[in-house]
Tab-separated table of C-alpha atoms in Angstrom:
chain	number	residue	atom	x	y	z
V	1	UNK	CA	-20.166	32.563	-59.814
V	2	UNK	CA	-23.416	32.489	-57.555
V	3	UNK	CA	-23.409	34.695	-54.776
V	4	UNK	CA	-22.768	32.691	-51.199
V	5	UNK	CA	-25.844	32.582	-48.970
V	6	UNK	CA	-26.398	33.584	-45.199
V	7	UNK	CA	-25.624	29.807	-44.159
V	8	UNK	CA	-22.792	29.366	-45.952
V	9	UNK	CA	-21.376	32.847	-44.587
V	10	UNK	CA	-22.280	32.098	-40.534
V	11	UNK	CA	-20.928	28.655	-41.099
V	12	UNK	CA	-17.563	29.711	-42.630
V	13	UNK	CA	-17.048	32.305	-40.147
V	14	UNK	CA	-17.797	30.167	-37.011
V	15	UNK	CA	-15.015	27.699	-38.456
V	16	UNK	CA	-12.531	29.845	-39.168
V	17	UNK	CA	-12.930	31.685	-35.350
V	18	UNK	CA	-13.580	28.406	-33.180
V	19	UNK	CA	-10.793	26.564	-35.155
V	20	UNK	CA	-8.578	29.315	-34.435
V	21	UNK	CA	-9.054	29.762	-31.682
V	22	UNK	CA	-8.940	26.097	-30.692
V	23	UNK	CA	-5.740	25.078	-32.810
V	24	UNK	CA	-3.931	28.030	-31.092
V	25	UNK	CA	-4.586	26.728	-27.213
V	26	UNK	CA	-4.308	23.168	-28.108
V	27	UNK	CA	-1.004	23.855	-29.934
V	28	UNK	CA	0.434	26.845	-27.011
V	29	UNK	CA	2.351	28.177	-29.687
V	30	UNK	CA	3.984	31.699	-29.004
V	31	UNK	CA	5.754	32.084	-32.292
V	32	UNK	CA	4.860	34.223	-34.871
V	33	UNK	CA	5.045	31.875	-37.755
V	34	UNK	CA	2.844	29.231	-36.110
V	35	UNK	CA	0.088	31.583	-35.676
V	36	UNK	CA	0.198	32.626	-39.410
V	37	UNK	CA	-0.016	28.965	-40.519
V	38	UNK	CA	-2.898	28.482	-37.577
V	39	UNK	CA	-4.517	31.318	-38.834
V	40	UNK	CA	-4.341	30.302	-42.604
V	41	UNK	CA	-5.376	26.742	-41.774
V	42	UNK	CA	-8.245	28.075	-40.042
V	43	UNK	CA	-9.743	30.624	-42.897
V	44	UNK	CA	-8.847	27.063	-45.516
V	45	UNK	CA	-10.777	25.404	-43.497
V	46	UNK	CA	-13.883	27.946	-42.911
V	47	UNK	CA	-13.752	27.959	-46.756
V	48	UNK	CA	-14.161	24.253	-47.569
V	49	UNK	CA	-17.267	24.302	-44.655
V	50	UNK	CA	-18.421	27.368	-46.651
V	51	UNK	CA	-18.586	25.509	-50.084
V	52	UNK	CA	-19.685	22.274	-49.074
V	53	UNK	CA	-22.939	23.622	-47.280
V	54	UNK	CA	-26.028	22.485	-49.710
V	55	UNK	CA	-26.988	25.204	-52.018
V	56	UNK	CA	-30.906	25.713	-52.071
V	57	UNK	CA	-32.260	24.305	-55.393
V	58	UNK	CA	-33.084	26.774	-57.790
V	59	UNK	CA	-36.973	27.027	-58.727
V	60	UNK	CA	-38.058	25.140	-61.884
V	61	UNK	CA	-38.223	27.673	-64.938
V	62	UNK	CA	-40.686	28.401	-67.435
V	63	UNK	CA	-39.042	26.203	-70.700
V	64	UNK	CA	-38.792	23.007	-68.575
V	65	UNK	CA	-42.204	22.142	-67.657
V	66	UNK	CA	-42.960	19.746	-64.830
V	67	UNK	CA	-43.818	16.022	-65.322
V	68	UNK	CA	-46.347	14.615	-62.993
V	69	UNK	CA	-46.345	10.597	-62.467
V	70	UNK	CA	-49.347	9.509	-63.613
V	71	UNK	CA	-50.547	6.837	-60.543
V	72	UNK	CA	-53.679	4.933	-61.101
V	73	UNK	CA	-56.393	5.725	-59.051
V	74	UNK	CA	-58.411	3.096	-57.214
V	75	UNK	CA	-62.393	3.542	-56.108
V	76	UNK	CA	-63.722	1.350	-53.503
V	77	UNK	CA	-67.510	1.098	-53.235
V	78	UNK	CA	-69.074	1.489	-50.156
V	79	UNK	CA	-71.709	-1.353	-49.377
V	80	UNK	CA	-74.888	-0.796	-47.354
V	81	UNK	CA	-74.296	-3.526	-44.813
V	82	UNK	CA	-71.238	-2.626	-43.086
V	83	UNK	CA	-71.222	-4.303	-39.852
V	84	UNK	CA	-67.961	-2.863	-37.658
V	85	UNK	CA	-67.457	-4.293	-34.602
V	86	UNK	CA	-65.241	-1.469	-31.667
V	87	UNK	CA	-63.139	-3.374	-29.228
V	88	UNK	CA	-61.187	-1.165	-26.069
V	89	UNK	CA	-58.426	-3.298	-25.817
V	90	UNK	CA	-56.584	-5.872	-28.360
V	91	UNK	CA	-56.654	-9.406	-28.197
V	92	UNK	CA	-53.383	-10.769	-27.118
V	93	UNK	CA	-51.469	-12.074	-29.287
V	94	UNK	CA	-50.305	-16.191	-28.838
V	95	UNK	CA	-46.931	-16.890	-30.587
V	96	UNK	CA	-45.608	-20.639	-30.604
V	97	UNK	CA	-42.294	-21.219	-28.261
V	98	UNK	CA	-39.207	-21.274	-29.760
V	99	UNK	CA	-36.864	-24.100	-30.518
């Protein structure tokens, strides 16, 4: 079983204390047995948060080499005569009313 990481510890923990501490004064309870189950809802709940953070993806090993895409590569030619023609502001644009 992998070791948990730093996020998935502070995440648990912060769970489990602000849902504690926000199911006991939302609920007022006083009794002894609704703190247990508050408290044992709380450190469930922490521990779901805590397993359901994304695990960092382990590096690629030795045996599995990686497998590039091959994408074809395109050359464009330059020509001499390049005219190029700099404009400060756009041409507005004329668009036909609508029905």
């Amino acid at each position: 079983m992998p070791r948990p990481t730093a996020a998935q510890l502070a995440y648990g923990s912060c769970t489990v204390i602000f849902s504690t501490l926000a199911m006991l004064l939302l609920s007022q309870t006083s009794s002894s047995l609704g703190i247990v189950l508050i408290t044992l809802s709380a450190l469930a709940l922490g521990l779901l948060v805590a397993m359901t953070v994304p695990l960092p993806k382990p590096a690629p090993s030795a045996a599995a080499p990686l497998v590039r895409e091959r994408v074809p590569v395109q050359f464009e030619t330059a020509s001499a005569s390049v005219s190029v023609s700099v404009s400060s502001a756009p041409e507005p644009v004329r668009e036909p009313a609508g029905p």
